Coordinates of C-alpha atoms and ligand atoms in Angstrom, one line a residue:
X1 CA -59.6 19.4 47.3
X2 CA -62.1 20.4 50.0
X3 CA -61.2 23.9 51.7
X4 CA -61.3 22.5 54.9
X5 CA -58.8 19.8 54.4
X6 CA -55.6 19.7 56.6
X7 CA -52.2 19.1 54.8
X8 CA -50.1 18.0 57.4
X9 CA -45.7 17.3 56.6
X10 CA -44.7 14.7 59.0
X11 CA -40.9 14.7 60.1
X12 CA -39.4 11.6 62.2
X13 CA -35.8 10.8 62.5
X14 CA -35.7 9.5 66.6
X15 CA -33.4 6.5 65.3
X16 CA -31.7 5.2 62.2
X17 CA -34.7 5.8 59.9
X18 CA -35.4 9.5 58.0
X19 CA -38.9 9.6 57.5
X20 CA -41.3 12.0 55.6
X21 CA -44.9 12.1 55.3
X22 CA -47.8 13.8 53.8
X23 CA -51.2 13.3 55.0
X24 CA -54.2 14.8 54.1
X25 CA -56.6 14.7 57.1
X26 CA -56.2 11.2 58.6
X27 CA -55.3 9.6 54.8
X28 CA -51.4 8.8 54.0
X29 CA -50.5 10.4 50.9
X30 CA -46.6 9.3 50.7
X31 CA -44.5 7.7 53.3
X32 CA -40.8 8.1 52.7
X33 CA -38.8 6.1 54.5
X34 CA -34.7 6.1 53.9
X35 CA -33.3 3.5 56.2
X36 CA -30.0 4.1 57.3
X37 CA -27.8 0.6 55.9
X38 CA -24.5 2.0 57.4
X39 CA -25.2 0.6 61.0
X40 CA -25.3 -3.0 59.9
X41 CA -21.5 -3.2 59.5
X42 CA -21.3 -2.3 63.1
X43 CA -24.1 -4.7 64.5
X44 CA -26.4 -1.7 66.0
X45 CA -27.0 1.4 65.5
X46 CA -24.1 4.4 66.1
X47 CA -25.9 7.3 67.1
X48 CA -22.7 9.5 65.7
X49 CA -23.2 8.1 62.2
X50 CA -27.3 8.2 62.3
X51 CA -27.3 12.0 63.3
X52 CA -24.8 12.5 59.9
X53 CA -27.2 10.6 57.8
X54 CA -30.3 12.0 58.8
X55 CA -28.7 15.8 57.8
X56 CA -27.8 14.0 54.3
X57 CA -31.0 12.4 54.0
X58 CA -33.3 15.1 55.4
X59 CA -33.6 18.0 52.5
X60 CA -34.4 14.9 49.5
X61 CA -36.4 12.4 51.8
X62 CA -38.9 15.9 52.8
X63 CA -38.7 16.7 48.8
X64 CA -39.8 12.8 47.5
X65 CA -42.6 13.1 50.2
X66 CA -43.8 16.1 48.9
X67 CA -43.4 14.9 45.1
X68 CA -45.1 11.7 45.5
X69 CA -48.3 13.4 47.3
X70 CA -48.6 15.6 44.5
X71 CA -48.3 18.3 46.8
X72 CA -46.7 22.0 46.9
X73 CA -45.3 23.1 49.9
X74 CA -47.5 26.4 50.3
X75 CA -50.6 23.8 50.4
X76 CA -49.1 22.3 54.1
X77 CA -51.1 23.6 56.9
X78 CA -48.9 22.3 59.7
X79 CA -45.1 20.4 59.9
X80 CA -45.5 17.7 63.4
X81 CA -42.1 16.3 63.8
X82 CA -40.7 14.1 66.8
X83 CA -39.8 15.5 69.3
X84 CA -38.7 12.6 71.7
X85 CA -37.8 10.1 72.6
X86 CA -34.9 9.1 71.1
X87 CA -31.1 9.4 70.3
X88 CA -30.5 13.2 70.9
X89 CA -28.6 14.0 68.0
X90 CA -31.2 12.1 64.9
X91 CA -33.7 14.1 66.9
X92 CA -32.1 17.5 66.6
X93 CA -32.1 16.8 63.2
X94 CA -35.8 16.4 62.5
X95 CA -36.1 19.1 65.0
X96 CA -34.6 21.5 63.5
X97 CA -35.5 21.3 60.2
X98 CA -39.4 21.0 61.4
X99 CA -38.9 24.3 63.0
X100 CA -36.9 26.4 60.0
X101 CA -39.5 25.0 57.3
X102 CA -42.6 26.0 59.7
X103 CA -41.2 29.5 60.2
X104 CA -39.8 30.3 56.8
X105 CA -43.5 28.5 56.0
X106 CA -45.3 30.9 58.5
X107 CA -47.6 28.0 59.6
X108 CA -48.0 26.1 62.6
X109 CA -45.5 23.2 64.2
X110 CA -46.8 20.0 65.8
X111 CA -44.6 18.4 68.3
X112 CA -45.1 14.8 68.8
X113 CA -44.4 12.1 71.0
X114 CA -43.2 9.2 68.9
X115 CA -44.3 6.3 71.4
X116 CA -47.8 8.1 71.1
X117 CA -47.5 8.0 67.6
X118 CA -47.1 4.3 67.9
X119 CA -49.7 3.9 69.0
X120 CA -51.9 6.4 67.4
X121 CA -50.8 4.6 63.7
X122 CA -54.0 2.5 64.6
X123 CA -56.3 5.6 63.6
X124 CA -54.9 5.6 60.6
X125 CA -57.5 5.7 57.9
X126 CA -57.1 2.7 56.6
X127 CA -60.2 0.7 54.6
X128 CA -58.7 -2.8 55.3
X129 CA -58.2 -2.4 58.6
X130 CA -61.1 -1.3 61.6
X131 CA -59.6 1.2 64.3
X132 CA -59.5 0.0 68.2
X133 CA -62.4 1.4 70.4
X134 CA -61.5 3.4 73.6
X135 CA -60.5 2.2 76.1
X136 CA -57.6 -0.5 74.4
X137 CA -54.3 -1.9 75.6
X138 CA -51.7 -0.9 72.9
X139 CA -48.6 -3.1 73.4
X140 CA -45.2 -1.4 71.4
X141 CA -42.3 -3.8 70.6
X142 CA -39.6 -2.9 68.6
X143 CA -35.6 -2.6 68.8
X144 CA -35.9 0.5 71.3
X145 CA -38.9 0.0 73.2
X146 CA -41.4 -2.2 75.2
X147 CA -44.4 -0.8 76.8
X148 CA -48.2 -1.5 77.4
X149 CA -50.3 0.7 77.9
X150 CA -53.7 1.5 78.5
X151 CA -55.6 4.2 76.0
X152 CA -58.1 5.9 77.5
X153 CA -58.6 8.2 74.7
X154 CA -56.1 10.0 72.0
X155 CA -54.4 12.0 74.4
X156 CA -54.9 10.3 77.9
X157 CA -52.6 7.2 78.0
X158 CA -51.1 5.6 80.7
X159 CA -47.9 3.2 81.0
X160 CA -48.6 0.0 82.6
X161 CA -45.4 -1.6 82.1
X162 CA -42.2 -1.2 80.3
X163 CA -38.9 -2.7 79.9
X164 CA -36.3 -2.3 82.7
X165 CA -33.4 -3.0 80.6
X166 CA -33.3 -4.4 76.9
X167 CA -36.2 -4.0 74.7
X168 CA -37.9 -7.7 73.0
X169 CA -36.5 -6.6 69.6
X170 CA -32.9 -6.4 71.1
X171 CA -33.6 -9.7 73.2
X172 CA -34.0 -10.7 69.6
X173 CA -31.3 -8.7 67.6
X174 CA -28.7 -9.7 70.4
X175 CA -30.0 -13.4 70.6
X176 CA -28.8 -13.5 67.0
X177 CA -25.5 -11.9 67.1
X178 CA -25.0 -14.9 69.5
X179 CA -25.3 -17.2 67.0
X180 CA -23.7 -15.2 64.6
X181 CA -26.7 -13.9 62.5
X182 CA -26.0 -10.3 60.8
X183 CA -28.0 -7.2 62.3
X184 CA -30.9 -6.9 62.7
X185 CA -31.4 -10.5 63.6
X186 CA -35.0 -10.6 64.6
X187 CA -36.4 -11.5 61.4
X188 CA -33.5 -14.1 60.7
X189 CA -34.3 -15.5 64.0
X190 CA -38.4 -15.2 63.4
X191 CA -37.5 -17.2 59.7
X192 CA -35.5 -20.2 61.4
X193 CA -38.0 -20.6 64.2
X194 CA -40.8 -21.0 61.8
X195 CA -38.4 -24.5 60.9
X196 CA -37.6 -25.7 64.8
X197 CA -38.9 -26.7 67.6
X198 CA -39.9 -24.4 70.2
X199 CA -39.5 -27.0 73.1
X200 CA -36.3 -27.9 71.4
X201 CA -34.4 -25.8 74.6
X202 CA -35.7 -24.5 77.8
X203 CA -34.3 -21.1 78.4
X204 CA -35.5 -19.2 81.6
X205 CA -38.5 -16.6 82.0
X206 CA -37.2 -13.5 84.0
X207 CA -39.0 -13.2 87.6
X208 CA -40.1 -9.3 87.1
X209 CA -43.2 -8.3 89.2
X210 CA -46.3 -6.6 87.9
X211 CA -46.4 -5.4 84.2
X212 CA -43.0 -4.2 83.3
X213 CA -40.8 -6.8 81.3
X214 CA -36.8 -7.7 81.7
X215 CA -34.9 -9.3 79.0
X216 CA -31.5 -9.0 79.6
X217 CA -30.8 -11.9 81.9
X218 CA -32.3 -14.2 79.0
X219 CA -29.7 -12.8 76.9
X220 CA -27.1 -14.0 79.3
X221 CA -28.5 -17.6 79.9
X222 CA -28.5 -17.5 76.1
X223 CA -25.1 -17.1 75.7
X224 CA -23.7 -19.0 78.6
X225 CA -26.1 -22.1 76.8
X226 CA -24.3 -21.8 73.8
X227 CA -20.8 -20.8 74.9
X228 CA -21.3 -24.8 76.7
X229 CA -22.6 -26.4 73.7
X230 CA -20.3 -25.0 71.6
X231 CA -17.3 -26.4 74.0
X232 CA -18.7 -29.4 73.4
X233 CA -19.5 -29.2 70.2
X234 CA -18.4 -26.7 68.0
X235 CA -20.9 -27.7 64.6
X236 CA -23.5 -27.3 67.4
X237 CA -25.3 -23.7 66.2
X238 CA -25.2 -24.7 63.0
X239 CA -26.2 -28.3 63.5
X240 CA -29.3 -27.0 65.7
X241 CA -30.1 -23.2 64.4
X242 CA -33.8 -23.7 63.9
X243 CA -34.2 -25.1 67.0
X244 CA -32.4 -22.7 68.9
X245 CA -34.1 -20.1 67.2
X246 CA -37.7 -21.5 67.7
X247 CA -36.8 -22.3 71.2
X248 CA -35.5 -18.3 71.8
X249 CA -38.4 -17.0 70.0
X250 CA -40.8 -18.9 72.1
X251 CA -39.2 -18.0 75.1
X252 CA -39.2 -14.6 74.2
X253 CA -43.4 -14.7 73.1
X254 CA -44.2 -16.6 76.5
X255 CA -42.7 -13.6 78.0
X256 CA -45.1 -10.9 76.5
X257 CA -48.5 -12.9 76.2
X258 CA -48.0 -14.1 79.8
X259 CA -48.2 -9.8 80.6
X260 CA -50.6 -9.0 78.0
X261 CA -53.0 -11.3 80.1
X262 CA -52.7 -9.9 83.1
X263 CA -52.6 -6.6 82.0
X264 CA -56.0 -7.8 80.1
X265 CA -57.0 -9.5 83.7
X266 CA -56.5 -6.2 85.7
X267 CA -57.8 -3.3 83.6
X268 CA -60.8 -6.1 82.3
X269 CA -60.1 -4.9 78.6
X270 CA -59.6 -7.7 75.6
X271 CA -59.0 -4.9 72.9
X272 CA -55.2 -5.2 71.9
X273 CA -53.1 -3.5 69.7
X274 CA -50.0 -4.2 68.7
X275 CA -47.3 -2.2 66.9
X276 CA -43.5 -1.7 66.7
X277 CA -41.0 -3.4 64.0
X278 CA -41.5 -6.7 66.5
X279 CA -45.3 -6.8 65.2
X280 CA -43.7 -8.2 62.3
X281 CA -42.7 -11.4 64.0
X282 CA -44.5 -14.2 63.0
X283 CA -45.3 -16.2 66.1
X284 CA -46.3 -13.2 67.8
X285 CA -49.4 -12.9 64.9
X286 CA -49.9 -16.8 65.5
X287 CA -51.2 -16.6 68.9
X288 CA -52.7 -13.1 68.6
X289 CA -54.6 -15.3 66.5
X290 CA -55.3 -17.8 69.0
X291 CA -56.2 -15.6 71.7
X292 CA -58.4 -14.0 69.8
X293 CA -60.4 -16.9 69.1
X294 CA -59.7 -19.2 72.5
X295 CA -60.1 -15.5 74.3
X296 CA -62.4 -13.8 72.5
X297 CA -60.0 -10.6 72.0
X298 CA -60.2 -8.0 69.4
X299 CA -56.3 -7.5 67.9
X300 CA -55.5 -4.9 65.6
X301 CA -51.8 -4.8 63.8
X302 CA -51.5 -1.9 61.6
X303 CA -50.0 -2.0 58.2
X304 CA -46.1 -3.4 58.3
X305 CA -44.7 0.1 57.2
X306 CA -46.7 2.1 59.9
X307 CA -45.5 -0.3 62.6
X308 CA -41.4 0.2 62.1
X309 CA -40.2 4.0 62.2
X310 CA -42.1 5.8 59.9
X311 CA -43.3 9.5 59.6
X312 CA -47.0 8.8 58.7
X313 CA -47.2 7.9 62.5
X314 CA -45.9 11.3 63.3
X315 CA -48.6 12.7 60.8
X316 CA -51.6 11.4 62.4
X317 CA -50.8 12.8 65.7
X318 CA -49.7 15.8 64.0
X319 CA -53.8 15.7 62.5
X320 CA -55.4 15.1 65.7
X321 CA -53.5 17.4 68.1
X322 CA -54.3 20.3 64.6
X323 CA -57.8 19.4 65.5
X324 CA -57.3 20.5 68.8
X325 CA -55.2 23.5 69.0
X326 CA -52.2 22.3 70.3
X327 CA -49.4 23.8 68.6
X328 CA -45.5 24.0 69.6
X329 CA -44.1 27.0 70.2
X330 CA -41.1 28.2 67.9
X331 CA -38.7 27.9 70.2
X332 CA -39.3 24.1 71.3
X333 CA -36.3 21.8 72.1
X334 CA -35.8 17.8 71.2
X335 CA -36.0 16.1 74.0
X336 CA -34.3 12.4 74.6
X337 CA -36.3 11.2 77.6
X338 CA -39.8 12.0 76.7
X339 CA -42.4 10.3 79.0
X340 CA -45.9 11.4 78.4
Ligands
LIG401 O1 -39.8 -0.4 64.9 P1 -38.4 -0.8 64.3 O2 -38.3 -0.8 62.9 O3 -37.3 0.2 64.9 C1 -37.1 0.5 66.2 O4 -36.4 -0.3 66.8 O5 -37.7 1.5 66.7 O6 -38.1 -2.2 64.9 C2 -36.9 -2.9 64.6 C3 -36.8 -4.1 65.5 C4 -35.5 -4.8 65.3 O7 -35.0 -5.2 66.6 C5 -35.8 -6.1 64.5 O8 -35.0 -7.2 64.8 C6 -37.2 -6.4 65.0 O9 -37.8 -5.1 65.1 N1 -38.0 -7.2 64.0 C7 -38.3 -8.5 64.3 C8 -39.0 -9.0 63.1 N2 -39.0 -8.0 62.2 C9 -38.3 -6.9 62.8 N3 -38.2 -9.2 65.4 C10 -38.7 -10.4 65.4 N4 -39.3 -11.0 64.3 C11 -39.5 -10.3 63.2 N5 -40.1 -10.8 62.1
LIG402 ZN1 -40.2 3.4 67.3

């Protein structure tokens, strides 16, 4: 251990997952993540029942992370722990365990913005995978948000667009529950479109202007399509599931690649990075792949488990904003709405 090293405990618990991280300096030492299972009964998540299990999951997830880094609590120098945005109660959680542990600690708190921390997972350190040069577009997809934005540097970011009703991983996870696919759907939806054909169906692309995204009306043309078909003929979801599926899914990429051009066309930048459970998805990699070589862009996808919910996120803004001085003050407040 170098005397200069920063130990940093990383809290996040904005959704359904309790997450706890160690890192030292920009390298992940544990990751803990404890999803909560309960929510899939109920096809989404119930904020009632993810605020109870992040209190029972809090206290052992915090103790595995610190176990599996090999570390002892006196070594942290700092706790970061979301503070928005998110459901309000999970975040009190996290909140208020960040802020007992740093005070009965006496060392500093981080507050962190967990769509920052999105995107900051690209810095990372990570050997397999090279971090995005200022100034990038960093596009977030994942059951609770869509956004691009444009990263002028770690703390100077700007929101080009952003979802005006669902985000693409609900357009995704509802799409399913349409055709009667368990929560969450996406991947179940991402695994039968890799067997259909995408011009199978032609569903239509919302008319939103500029760079924010809509995907709720493609939800409903969804379902009135297949309340018809069904009427007509009632085998017909399972007769044509793949097909469906690969025709939603490409319905649903056409949407975001047609705004990460133009956001590429009007800011002139062909960095992207991607990130958010959605990254996952497999089409969405295909033609990131394809742009990159038709296009010449540079995409970077981090790791799967620092693209979902996870506190090593949290931890690497928690690093940078220790580099810079900014610490929370003792008496800071969760925050559900959280726009940076
Ligand atoms: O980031 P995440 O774990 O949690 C938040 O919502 O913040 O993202 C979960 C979302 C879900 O909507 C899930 O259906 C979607 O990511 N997802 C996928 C895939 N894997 C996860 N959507 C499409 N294709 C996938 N392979
Ligand atoms: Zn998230």
């Amino acid at each position: 251990m170098k005397s200069k090293d920063i130990y940093i405990l990383a809290i996040e618990s904005s959704c359904d997952d309790t997450s706890a991280a160690i890192l030292c300096n920009d390298r992940v030492l544990s990751n803990v993540v404890a999803t909560q299972e309960i929510h899939k009964q109920y096809g989404g998540v119930v904020p009632e029942l993810a605020s109870r299990a992040h209190q029972q999951n809090i206290v052992p997830v915090v103790h595995q992370a610190l176990a599996k880094a090999n570390i002892d609590k006196k070594q942290l120098s700092a706790i970061a722990f979301t503070r928005g945005p998110g459901l309000l109660g999970s975040l009190l959680v996290g909140t208020s365990f960040a802020k007992s542990l740093a005070q009965g600690l006496d060392i500093p708190l981080i507050e962190v913005n967990h769509m920052q921390a999105h995107i900051l997972a690209h810095f990372i350190d990570d050997e397999k995978q090279s971090k995005p040069e200022f100034p990038f577009l960093a596009l977030t997809i994942s059951g609770g948000h869509t956004q691009i934005v444009l990263v002028k540097d770690y703390f100077d970011m700007e929101v080009l667009g952003e979802t005006l009703d669902d985000a693409v991983g609900e357009a995704f996870d509802k799409s399913a529950k349409i055709l009667g696919l368990p929560y969450p759907g996406g991947p179940l939806v991402d695994k039968c479109a890799r067997l259909g054909k995408a011009d199978a169906f032609t569903f239509p692309k919302p008319k939103v202007e500029g760079l924010n995204f809509s995907f709720s009306g493609l939800k409903t043309s969804i379902l009135y399509f297949i309340q018809k078909q069904t009427k007509a003929d009632p085998k017909f979801i399972e007769t044509h599931l793949n097909d469906i599926c690969a025709s939603i899914q490409y319905t649903i990429l056409e949407i975001l690649m047609d705004k990460i051009k133009l956001a590429s066309e009007q800011t002139g930048i062909t960095r992207l990075a991607i990130g958010g459970g959605v990254a996952a998805n497999s089409g969405i990699r295909a033609r990131l792949q394809k742009a990159q070589k038709e296009w010449g862009w540079q995409t970077y996808i981090p790791k799967f488990e620092f693209c979902t919910d996870n506190a090593a996120m949290i931890g690497i803004v928690g690093y940078h904003k220790f580099l810079a001085n900014t610490f929370a003050k003792t008496n800071i407040a969760a925050k559900a709405r959280y726009k940076y």
